[in-house]
Every structure is written in C-alpha cells, then in structure tokens.
XYZ file of C-alpha atoms in Angstrom:
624
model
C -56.753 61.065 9.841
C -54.743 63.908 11.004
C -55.816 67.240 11.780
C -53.891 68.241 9.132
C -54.723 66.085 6.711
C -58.412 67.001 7.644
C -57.713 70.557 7.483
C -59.899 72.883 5.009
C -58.720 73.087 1.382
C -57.490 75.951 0.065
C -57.341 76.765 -3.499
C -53.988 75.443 -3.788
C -54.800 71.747 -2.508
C -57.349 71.972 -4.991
C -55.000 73.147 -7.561
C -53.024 70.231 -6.617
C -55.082 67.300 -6.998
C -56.043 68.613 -10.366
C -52.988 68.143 -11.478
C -52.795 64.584 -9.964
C -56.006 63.416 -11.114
C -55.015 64.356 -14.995
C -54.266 61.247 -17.321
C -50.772 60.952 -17.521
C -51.017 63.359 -14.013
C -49.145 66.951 -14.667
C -45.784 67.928 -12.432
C -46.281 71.214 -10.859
C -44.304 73.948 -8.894
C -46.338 75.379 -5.890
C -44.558 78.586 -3.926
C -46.473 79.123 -0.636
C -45.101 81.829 1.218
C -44.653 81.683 4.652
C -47.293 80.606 6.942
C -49.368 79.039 3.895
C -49.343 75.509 5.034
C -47.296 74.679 2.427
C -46.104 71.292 4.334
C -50.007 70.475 4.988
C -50.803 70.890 1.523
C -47.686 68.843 0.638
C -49.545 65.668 3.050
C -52.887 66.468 1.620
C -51.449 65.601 -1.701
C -49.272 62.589 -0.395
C -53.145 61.238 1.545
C -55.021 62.048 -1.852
C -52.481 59.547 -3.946
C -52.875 57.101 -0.680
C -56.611 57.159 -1.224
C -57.059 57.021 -5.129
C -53.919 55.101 -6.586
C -52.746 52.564 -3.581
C -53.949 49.937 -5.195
C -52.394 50.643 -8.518
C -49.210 51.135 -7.092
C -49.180 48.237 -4.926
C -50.005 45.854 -7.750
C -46.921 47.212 -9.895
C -44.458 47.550 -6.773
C -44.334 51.329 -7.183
C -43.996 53.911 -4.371
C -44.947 57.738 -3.759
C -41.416 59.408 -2.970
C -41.271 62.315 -0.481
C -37.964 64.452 -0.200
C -37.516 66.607 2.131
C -34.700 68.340 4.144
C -34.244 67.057 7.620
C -35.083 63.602 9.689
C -37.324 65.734 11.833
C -39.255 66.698 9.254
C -39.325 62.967 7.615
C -40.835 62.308 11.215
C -43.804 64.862 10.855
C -44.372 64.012 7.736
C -44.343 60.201 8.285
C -46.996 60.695 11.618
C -49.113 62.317 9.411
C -50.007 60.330 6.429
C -48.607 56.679 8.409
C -45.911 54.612 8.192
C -46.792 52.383 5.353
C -44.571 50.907 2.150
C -46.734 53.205 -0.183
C -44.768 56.011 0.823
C -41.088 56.649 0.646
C -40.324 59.467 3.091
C -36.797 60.489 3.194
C -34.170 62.801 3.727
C -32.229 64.217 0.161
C -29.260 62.429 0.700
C -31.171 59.137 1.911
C -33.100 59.323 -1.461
C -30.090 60.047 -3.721
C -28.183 56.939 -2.364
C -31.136 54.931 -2.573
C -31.511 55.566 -6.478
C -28.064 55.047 -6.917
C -26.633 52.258 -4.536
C -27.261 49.875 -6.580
C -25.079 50.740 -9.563
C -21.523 50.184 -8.118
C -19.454 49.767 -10.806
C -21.076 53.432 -12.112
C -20.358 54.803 -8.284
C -16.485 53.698 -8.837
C -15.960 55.085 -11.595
C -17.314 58.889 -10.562
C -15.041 58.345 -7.032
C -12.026 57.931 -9.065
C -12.729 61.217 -11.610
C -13.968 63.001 -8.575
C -10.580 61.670 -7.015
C -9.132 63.136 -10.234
C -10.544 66.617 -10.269
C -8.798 67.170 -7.170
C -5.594 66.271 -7.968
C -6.162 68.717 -11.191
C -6.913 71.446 -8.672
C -4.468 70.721 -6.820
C -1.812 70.419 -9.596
C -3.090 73.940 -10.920
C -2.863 75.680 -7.408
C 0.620 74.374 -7.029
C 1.819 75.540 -10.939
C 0.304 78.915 -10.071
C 2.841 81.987 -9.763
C 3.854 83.066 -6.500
C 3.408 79.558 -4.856
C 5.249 79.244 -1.812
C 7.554 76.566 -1.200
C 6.202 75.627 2.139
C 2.544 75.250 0.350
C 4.671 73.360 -2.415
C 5.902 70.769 -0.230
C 2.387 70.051 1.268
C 0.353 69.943 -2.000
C 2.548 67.416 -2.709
C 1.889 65.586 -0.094
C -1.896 66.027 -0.484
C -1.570 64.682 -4.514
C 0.521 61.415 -3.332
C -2.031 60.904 -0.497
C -5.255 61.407 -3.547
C -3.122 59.187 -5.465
C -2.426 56.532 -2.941
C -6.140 56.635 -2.557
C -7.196 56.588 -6.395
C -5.394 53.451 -6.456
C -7.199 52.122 -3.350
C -10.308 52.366 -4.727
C -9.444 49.391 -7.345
C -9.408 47.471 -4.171
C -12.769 48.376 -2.657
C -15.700 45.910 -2.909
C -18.735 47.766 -2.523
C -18.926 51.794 -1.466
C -21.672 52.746 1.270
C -23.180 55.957 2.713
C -21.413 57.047 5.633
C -20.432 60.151 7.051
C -17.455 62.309 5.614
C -15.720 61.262 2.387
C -13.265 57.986 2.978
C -13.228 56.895 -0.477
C -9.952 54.258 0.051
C -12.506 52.651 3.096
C -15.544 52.703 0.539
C -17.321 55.776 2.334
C -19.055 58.141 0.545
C -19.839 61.325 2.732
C -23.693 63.912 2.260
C -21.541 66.045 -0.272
C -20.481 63.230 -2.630
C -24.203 61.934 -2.375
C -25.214 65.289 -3.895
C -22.964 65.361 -6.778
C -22.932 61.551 -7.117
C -26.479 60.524 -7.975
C -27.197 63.629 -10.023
C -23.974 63.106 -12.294
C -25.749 59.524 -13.104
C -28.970 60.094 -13.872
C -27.117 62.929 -16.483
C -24.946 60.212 -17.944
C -27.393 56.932 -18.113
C -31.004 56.738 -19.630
C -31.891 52.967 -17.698
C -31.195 55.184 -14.599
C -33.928 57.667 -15.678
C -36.132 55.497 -16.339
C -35.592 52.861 -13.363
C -36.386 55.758 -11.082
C -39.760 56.958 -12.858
C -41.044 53.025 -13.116
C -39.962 52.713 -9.231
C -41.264 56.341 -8.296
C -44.179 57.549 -10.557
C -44.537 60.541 -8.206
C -42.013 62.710 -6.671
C -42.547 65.232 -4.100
C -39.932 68.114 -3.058
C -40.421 69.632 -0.025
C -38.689 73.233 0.670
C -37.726 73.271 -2.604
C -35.924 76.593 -2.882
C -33.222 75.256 -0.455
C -32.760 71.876 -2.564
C -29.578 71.969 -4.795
C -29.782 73.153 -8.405
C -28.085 70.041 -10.127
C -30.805 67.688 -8.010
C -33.237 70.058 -9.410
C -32.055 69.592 -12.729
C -32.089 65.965 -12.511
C -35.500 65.600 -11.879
C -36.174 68.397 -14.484
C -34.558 65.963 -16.629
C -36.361 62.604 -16.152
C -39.943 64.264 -15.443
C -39.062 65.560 -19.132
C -38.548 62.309 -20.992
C -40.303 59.990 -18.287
C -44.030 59.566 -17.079
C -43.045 60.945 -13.842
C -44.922 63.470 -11.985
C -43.053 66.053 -9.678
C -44.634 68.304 -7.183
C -42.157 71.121 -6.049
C -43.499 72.602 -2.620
C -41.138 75.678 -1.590
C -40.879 79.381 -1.579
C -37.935 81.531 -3.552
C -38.659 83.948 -0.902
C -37.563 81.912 1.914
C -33.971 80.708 0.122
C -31.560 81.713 2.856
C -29.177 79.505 2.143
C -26.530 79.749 -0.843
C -26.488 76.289 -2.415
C -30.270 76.587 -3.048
C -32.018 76.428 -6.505
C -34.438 79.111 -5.169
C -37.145 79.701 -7.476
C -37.924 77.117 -9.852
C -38.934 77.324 -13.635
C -41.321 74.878 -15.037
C -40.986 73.051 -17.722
C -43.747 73.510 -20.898
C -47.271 71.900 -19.438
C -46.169 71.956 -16.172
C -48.831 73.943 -13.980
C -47.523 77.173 -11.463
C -49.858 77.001 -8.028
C -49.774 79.666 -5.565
C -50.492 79.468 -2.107
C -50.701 83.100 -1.199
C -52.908 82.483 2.138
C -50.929 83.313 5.876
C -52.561 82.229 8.557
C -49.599 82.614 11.094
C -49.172 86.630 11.251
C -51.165 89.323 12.475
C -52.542 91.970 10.793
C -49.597 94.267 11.535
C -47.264 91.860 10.896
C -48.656 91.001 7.754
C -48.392 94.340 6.073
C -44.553 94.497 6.951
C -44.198 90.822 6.016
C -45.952 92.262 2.184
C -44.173 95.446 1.946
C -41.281 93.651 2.248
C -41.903 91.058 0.166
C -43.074 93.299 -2.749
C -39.695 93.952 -3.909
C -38.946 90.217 -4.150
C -41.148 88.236 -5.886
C -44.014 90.733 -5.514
C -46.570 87.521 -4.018
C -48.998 89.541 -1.686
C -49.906 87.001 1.208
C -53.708 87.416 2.372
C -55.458 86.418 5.204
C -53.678 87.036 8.338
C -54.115 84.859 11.850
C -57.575 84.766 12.353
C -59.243 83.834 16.368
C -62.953 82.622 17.207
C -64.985 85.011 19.726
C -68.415 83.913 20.374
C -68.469 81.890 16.726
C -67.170 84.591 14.835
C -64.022 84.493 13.378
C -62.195 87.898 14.069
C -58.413 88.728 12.834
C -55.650 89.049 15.000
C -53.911 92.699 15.093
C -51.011 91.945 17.161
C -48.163 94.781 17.367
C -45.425 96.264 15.291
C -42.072 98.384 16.906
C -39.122 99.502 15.112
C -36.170 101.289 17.701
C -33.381 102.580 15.861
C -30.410 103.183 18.717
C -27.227 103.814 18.342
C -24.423 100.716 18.306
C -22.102 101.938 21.401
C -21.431 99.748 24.514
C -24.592 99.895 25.932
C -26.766 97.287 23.468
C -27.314 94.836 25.238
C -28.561 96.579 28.329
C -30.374 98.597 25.867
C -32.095 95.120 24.415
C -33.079 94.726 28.141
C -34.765 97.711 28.034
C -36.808 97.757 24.672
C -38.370 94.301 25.925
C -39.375 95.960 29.429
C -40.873 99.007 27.369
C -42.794 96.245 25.182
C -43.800 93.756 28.365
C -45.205 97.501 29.309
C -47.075 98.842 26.248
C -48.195 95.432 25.465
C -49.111 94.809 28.823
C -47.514 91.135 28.787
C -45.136 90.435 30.890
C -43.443 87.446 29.192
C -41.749 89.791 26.972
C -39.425 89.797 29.693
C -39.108 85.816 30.072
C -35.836 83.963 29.120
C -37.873 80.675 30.020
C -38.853 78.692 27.463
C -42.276 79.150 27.905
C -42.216 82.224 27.448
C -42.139 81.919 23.529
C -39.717 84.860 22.743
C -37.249 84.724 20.400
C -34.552 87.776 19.854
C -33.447 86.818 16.833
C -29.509 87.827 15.686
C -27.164 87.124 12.662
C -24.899 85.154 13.695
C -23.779 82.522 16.913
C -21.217 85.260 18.013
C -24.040 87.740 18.827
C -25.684 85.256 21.198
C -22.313 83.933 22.463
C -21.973 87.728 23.871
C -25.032 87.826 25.381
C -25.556 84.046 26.324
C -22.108 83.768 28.106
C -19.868 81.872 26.206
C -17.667 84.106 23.663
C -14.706 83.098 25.034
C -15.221 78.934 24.084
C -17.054 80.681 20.790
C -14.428 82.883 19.699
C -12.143 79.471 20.439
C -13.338 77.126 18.141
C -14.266 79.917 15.249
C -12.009 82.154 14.335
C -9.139 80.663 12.233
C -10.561 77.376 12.824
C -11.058 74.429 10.428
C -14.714 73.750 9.507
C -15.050 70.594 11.480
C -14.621 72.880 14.558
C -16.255 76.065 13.830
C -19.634 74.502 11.959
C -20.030 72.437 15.716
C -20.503 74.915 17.730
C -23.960 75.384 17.070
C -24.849 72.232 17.469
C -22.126 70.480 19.953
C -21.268 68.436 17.322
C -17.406 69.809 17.551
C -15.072 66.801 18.287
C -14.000 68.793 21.762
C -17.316 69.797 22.723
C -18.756 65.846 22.666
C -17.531 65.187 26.090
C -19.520 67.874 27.919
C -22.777 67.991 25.207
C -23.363 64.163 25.608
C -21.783 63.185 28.940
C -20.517 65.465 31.235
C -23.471 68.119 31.871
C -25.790 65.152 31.313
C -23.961 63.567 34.194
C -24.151 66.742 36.167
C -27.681 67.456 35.771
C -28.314 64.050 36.053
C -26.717 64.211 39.577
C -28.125 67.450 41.078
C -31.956 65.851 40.779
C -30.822 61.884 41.948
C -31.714 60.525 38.623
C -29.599 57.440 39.299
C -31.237 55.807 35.782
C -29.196 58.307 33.654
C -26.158 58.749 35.566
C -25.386 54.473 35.435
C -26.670 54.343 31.700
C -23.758 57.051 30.828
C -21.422 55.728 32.892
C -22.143 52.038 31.790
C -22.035 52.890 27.673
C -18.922 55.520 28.015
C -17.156 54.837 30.956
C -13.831 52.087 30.983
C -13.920 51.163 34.560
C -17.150 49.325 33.808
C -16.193 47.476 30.539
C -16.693 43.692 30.990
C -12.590 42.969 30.876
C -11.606 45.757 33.510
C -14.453 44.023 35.670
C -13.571 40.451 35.345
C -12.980 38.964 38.738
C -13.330 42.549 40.572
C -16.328 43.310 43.115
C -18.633 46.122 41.609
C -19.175 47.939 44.423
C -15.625 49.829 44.975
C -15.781 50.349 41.135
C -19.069 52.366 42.026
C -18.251 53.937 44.893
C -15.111 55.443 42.735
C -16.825 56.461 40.038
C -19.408 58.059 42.410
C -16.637 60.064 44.483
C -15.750 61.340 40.780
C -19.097 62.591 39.933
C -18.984 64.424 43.051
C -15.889 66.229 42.515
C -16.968 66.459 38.620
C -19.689 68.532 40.081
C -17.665 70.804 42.335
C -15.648 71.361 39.242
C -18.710 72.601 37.404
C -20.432 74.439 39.921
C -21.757 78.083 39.492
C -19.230 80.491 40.345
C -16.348 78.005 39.626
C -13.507 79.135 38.812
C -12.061 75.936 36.591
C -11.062 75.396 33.295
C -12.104 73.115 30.871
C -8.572 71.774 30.627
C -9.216 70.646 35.004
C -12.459 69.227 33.961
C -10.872 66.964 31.346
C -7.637 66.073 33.790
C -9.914 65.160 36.017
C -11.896 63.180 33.669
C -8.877 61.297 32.456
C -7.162 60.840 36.073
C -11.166 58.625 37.132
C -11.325 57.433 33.584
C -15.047 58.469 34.570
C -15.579 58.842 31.017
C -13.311 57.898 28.011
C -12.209 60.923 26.025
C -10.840 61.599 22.197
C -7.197 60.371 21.527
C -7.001 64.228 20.499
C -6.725 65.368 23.691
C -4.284 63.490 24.648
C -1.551 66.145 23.369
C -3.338 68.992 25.154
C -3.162 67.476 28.454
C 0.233 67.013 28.843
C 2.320 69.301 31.701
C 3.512 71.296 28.614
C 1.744 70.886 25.991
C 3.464 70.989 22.486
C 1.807 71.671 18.974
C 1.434 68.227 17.269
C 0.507 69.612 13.578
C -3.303 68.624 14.578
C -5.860 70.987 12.100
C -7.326 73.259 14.863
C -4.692 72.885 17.712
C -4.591 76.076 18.563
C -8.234 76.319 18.867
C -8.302 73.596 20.860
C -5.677 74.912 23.028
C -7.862 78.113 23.480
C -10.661 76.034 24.131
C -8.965 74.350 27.164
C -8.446 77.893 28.630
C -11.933 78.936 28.696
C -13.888 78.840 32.336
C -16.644 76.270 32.877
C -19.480 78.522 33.011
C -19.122 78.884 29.605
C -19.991 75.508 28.885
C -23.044 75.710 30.878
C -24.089 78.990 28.936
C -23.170 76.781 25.744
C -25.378 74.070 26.438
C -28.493 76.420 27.289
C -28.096 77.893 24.295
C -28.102 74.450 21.686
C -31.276 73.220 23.821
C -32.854 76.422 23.356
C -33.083 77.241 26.877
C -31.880 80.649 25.916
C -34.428 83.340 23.971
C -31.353 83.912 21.189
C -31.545 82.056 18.468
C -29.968 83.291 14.858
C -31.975 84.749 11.464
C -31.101 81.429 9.668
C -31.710 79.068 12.439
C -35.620 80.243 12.915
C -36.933 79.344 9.618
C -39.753 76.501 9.614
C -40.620 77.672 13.317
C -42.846 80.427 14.482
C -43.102 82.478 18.200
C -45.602 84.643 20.165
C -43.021 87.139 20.453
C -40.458 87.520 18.131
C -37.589 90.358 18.449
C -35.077 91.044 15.226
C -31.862 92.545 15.733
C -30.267 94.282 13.266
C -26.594 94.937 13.847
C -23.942 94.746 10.476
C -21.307 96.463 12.897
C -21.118 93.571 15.741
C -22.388 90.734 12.637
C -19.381 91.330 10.474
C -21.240 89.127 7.802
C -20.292 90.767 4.320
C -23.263 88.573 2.812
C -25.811 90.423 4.278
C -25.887 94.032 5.116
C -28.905 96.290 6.200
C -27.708 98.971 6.200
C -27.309 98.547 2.460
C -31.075 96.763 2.134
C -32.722 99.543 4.314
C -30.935 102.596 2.695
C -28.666 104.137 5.084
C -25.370 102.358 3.629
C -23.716 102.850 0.382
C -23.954 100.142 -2.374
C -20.189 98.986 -3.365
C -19.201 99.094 -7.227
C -19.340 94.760 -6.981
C -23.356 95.454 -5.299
C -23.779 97.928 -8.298
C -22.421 95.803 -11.073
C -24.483 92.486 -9.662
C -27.887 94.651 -9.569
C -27.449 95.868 -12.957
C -26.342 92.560 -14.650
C -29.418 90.708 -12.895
C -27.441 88.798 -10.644
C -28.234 87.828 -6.905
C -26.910 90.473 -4.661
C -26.652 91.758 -1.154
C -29.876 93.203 -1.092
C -31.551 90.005 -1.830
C -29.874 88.078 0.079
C -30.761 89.887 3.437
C -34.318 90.842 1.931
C -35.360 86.959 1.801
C -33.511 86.821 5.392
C -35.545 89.954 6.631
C -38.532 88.443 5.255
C -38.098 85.419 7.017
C -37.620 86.413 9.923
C -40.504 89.020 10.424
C -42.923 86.317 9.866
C -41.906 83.938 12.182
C -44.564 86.353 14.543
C -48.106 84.505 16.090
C -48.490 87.713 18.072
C -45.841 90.306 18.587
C -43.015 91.766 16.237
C -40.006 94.109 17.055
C -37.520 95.079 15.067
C -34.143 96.618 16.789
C -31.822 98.884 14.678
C -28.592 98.996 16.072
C -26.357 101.783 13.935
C -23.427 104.874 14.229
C -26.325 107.484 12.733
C -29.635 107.052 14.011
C -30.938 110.246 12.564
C -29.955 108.708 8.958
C -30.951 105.187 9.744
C -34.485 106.891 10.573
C -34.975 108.617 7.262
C -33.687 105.877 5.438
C -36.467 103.507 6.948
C -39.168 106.364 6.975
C -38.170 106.915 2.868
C -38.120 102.025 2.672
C -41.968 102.539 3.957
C -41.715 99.263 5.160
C -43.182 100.070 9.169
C -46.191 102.707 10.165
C -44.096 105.809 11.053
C -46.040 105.851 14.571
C -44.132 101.836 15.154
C -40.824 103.920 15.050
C -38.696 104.602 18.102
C -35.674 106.076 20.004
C -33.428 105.799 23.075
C -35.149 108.815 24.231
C -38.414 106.235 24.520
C -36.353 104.114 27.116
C -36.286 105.720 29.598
C-alpha cells in the first residue's frame, strides 16, 4: 500500500466511494482545487474498486479504465495502485485508439471524409475574393496531393497509431485520434456499448484540460450505458484552450468538492482565495500544516508584490528583488539558480527565459515566422535541428569532460556510421576509435565556454568525422553557399546555423530544468519552496492574456467588452485561471513582480483588486 493510497480520507474520498458502492454505482464530477490531492483521491478510488469488485470484474473480463494526460503521470499512477490487468492506465490518445482500433473499415471511412473536409477548405479558400495567384497555384497543388492520397487510402490494409498524420502510409497522428474515436462512438450504438461492457468504470483525470467532444462522448454512453464515470479536475486550473473546463453533470450524477489545500501557506492561501473568488467562487481551506512537538501548527510562509517600472534594467532588477527576499526572509537560497535550491521565477512565455537564460538568439531562430514543427520544439528539443545537440552532441560532451567512457561508446555505437557493422567489415577497430576519439576532442574545443563557434562549425565538423549521422535537412545548409531549397522553415534554420554555441548550452540547461525559469503554463501539476511570478504584458506580447487588463490598470477593448457581456470566455479569465495557478504552486514563499510603464497606476489598481495585504506591496525605492 502506498502512502498515498494510505493517506487520511477526506470528505471527498468519502463522497467518492459512495457513489461507487451505489447499485448500479453513480458517475460523478469532483473539482479539487489546487493542492487538494485530487490525483490521491483519484487512486483511492481506483484501490477501493481493486479491493471490492476484482473479482467481479475478473470473472466477466472487464477492466477499471484510467485516463489521464501524460505517460509520466500513467507512471505515478500505475506505482501506486500496481501494475495489474484490473486496471487500464493510459494516456487519452492511447485509450481512444484502443476503443477504436479494432473497427477498421469504420476508421477508413472517417480518413477519407476527414481527407474530404480539407479539400472543401481548401476549395473554399482558393474561390475566395482576392486570392492570389501565387496561393492559387499552390492550393492546387495541396488538393491534387489530398486527392492522390484519398485515393491511396483504398489501398491501405490496416491504419495504426503513429505519430503525425500519413494517412496514404496508414498513420493516424494524436490529433486524428481525438476527433477519430469520438466521431464513432457519436455515429454507432455497438461501439457504446462495447466500451461500457469492456470498461464499467471510467476515470478522467485533469479533466478540465480533456477535450470537449471526448467529454461529450463519454457524456453520451454513461447516459444510455451502465457505465460509471468519475471526472477528477478543476475549471480553475484550465490553462489551456482546447479544454472542456468545467463540466456539467448529467441528471443523478453527484457534484463532489474537494475544497481542502494542503500545499500553501497561510499567506499564500488568502491570495490563492481572493483570487479565486471571482472564478468559480470555491474557497480552499486548510492551508500547509507542520508537526512541532505533536502538534500540528499551520505554515505562514510570506507574501511580496514589487511593482517596477518595465525599462532596461529588469532583469538586474529581478536580481535584486530575490537578494532583498534571501534578506527579509533570511534564506539564502532565494538567491540559488541550482536546482536544489527549489526556486522557480515563473514567466509567460519561452522568450522571457531565452533573454535571461542565454539563448534568444537560437530562440528568436526557430520562432518567429517559423512553421509549428520548429517553433513548438524549442521547449522541449524536440525541433528536427535541435536533435543533434539535445540527444547526442552535449551528451557526448558532458559525457567526455567526467571520463564516462559507458555513454560516450553507447552514443557513438547507436548513432555514429563509422561503427555500423558494413563500414567495419574487415577493418581493425582500433584506428576507427582512435578517430572518432580525436573528433570528440575537437567536438569539445568547439563547444567550450567562451567559444566563439557557430552551430553551422559544429555540424561541418560533425559531418566531415561522420562522428554522428545528421538529418538529410541539413544537407542544403551546409553547402559553401547555401541556396534556399523551398524547405518549410529554411530560413529559420539558416538563422539557427548562425547562432554561437553557448547558446546551445544555455538551451539545454534550460529543458533539464537546470535553470530557475520556467513558464506560467509549464508549472502546473508541480509545486516549489520558493516560487517568483513575473508579470510583464510589454516583453510577453501574448494578446491571450493580459494583466494589466485582469489587475485594472489597462483598458478593456470593445471585443473584451462584448465577450464579458455576452458570457463568453475572455481575457480576464483566461489569465485569472493562469494567475491562479501559478500563485499556488508555493510550499513556502510567494512573490509576485509587476513589471509596467506607470507604477503609480499599476499600484492603485492592485491596492483597489484587494488581492495582496497592502503592507506585501513594494517599490524600486525598496531595492536599494
């Protein structure tokens, strides 16, 4: 049994097995704000069904089903209650396709309309006035090239999950899974009802971030089905758009709350209520409690707000608001980059930490004007031209600098073509070695601090030892003069090539989190001792959020004015749930850091919000 599993009910767990221990059991929506335990209270329920209905549900081949958002998170959740049949613990996508693989003649059929809608919008963009010819000519390339494929799908035996959408290869990418399975539990009652008989009980986790139309779907068989769903999430806590958010119930289902935090302080707690009350008005209670001498005693922890003006000076001025709070707090890791320091300064987007990381140049390369498969892999090294380094080339470096001979021969042996079995046939090892050493070497002088190479020598140099292979893509970029082959994202690429090596070292600290930056959407699910929120729409540039507007000191537009009035989601509560989410990522320590062109208005807005004690509020002036 794990601790969590073993933890103390609350109300809500309660609540829950109610519900499951009701003849047929009842579906229920549960919103657990942030620090609840919402994720325990989800495995409590999954251990309580282990305990009282594995037996039943062995004997009539049935599983529990457990959806949640990411493979980490199947992990946890898997350690937790145990790897056994019983339980089917996926991601969404891996759940979708595993309800629907089955029924490929159904799968075919949706390819080829969904192969069909595009040619429609296609056909529609190109009859629309003021077309130009040059976009002419290449929508009709794009409708032969949908049509060549339509027809290729005739030809395909059975389609598969992969990733990104080849439909002529059989390939169905994560967005097709999303629009696939829902569309055929819609269309086909046997589908409904194979999935309740196979999964009596469903379980959503972060439900608020889980698409509407797979929402709907279950909405739909829990409704004609003896299925029983269990939605774990919080509407306050959406922060991203394609979420259903909040969830209505259907008639008998039961609404739990999980109001309890046990992850903020008491100061942090009020902020994380006030601003919560103008959301869905849940007031959390509780507040990170600590044991002295067998008493339980709450946690108080800190609160600072400095409102400074946005001029050239803010990021030495970020230096100095954590030295004033390592000061007043009187702990010195405020000051910490390190990891173990457990601060996070939290910013809106990956441009903001680029800045201050040291790598805006490669950002600002593969972002702006950039096609999504370059600009959505930055944050994760995911980007086709930012592979090499992420997986093999820093690995091989750091790999080097400590003699870890293990890692440096395992890269070299799965990516390197000087020691594939055909280029060694008949050749003695050793030289091959010895080369490929005398290229790590110089790989390293390349890469040292204070270096004053490019990316684009890196990669000549890579290509010149064949030390590692690299993307056919590059091939074009590493010519003596290179020429513009049509590629999506060449000139990005291009850019990319110019930037200094440093910045890929300042890049790679910041995806392993070796860096205290970390973005507003990036934090949510984690929590730190010390956690630092900056607030800057100027440098963000982010129309979808604005503070200024949320906190007062920035007009609404006529669009923000018509959305509010007709009841529709708008900027305000967009970046409250983001505001919200971010302030209670705090175990200890919260500061808040107002970056804007009129303090003195920025002030009395926030005094007039109420959202912070006035004596939590700061200026420059307190610097020093």
């Amino acid at each position: 049994m794990t601790s969590r599993i073993g933890s103390p009910d609350t109300q809500a767990d309660i609540d829950v097995r109610d519900c499951l221990a009701r003849v047929p059991p009842r579906s229920f929506v549960m919103v657990a704000g942030a620090g609840s335990g919402k994720t325990t209270s989800l495995i409590k329920a999954l251990a309580h069904l282990g305990e009282t209905r594995r037996k039943a549900l062995r004997r009539a081949g049935q599983q529990i089903a457990c959806i949640t958002y990411t493979e980490v998170a199947v992990g946890e959740i898997s350690a937790d209650v145990g790897m056994t049949p019983l339980f089917h613990i996926s991601t969404i996508h891996s759940f979708l396709w595993s309800v629907v693989r089955a029924f490929q003649s159904d799968i075919a059929a949706w390819v080829v309309s969904r192969i069909e809608e595009k040619i429609a919008e296609k056909r529609v963009h190109y009859d629309r006035p003021g077309t130009r010819a040059a976009t002419k000519a290449k929508l009709d390339q794009e409708i032969a090239s949908l049509e060549a494929e339509r027809e290729a799908v005739g030809r395909v035996e059975k389609f598969i999950y992969g990733t990104g959408s080849r439909y002529s290869e059989g390939i169905l990418g994560h967005d097709d899974i999303l629009k696939l399975t829902p569309a055929c539990i819609e269309r086909h009652p046997l589908l409904r009802e194979i999935v309740a008989r196979r999964f009596p009980y469903i379980f959503v986790d972060e439900s608020q971030d889980t698409q509407p139309v797979v929402i709907e779907a279950l909405r739909q068989i829990a409704g004609e089905q003896p299925l029983c769903v269990g939605f774990f999430g919080d509407p306050m806590q959406k922060i991203y758009g394609h979420g259903a958010g909040a969830i209505e119930p259907l008639p008998g289902w039961a609404e739990i709350t999980k109001p309890e935090n046990f992850r903020c302080p008491a100061s942090v707690l009020s902020v994380v209520n006030a601003v919560r009350a103008a959301g869905d008005g849940l007031v959390q209670t509780r507040g990170r409690t600590v044991t002295v001498d067998g008493q339980e005693q709450p946690v108080v922890g800190t609160v600072n707000v400095f409102i400074l003006p946005s001029d050239d000076h803010r990021t030495a001025r970020l230096g100095a608001v954590r030295a004033r709070l390592a000061a007043q707090t009187g702990d010195a890791l405020w000051a910490s980059d390190m990891r173990d320091g457990d601060v996070r300064l939290l910013v809106l987007v990956h441009r903001m930490a680029a800045r201050r990381v040291g790598f805006a140049a490669l950002y600002s390369a593969l972002n702006d004007r950039a096609p999504q498969s370059l600009s959505e892999g930055i944050a994760d090294g995911s980007a086709w031209p930012l592979r090499p380094f992420v997986r093999q080339l820093l690995p091989l470096i750091v790999a080097s600098r400590v003699n870890d001979q293990f890692t440096i021969i395992s890269i070299l042996r799965a990516d390197s073509p000087c020691l594939e079995a055909e280029r060694l046939r008949g050749q003695a090892v050793a030289p091959v070695l010895a080369a490929l050493q005398y290229a790590i070497e110089q790989l390293a002088i390349l890469l040292a601090d204070g270096s004053v190479a490019t990316v684009r020598d890196v990669l000549r140099h890579v290509r010149g030892t064949e030390l590692v292979a690299l993307d056919d893509r590059f091939a074009a970029h590493l010519m003596d003069d290179p020429v513009d082959d049509g590629s999506a994202g060449f000139g990005n690429v291009a850019a990319f090539l110019e930037c200094n090596v440093g910045e890929l070292w300042a890049h790679r600290r910041y995806i392993l989190e070796e860096s205290p930056f970390a973005t507003h959407h990036g934090v949510k699910g984690a929590q730190f001792e010390r956690v630092l929120v900056v607030l800057d729409d100027e440098e963000a540039s982010y129309n979808q959020y604005s503070y200024g507007k949320y906190l007062g000191y920035t007009p609404l537009s006529d669009t923000d004015e018509v959305n509010i009035a007709e009841g529709k989601e708008s900027v305000l509560d967009r970046t409250r749930r983001l505001f919200y989410v971010c302030c209670s990522r705090a175990v200890k320590d919260l500061a808040v850091v107002l970056f804007t062109t009129d303090v003195a208005a920025a002030r009395a807005a926030v005094v007039e919000a109420r959202l912070f004690p006035d004596a939590s509020l700061h200026g420059v002036e307190q610097l020093g």
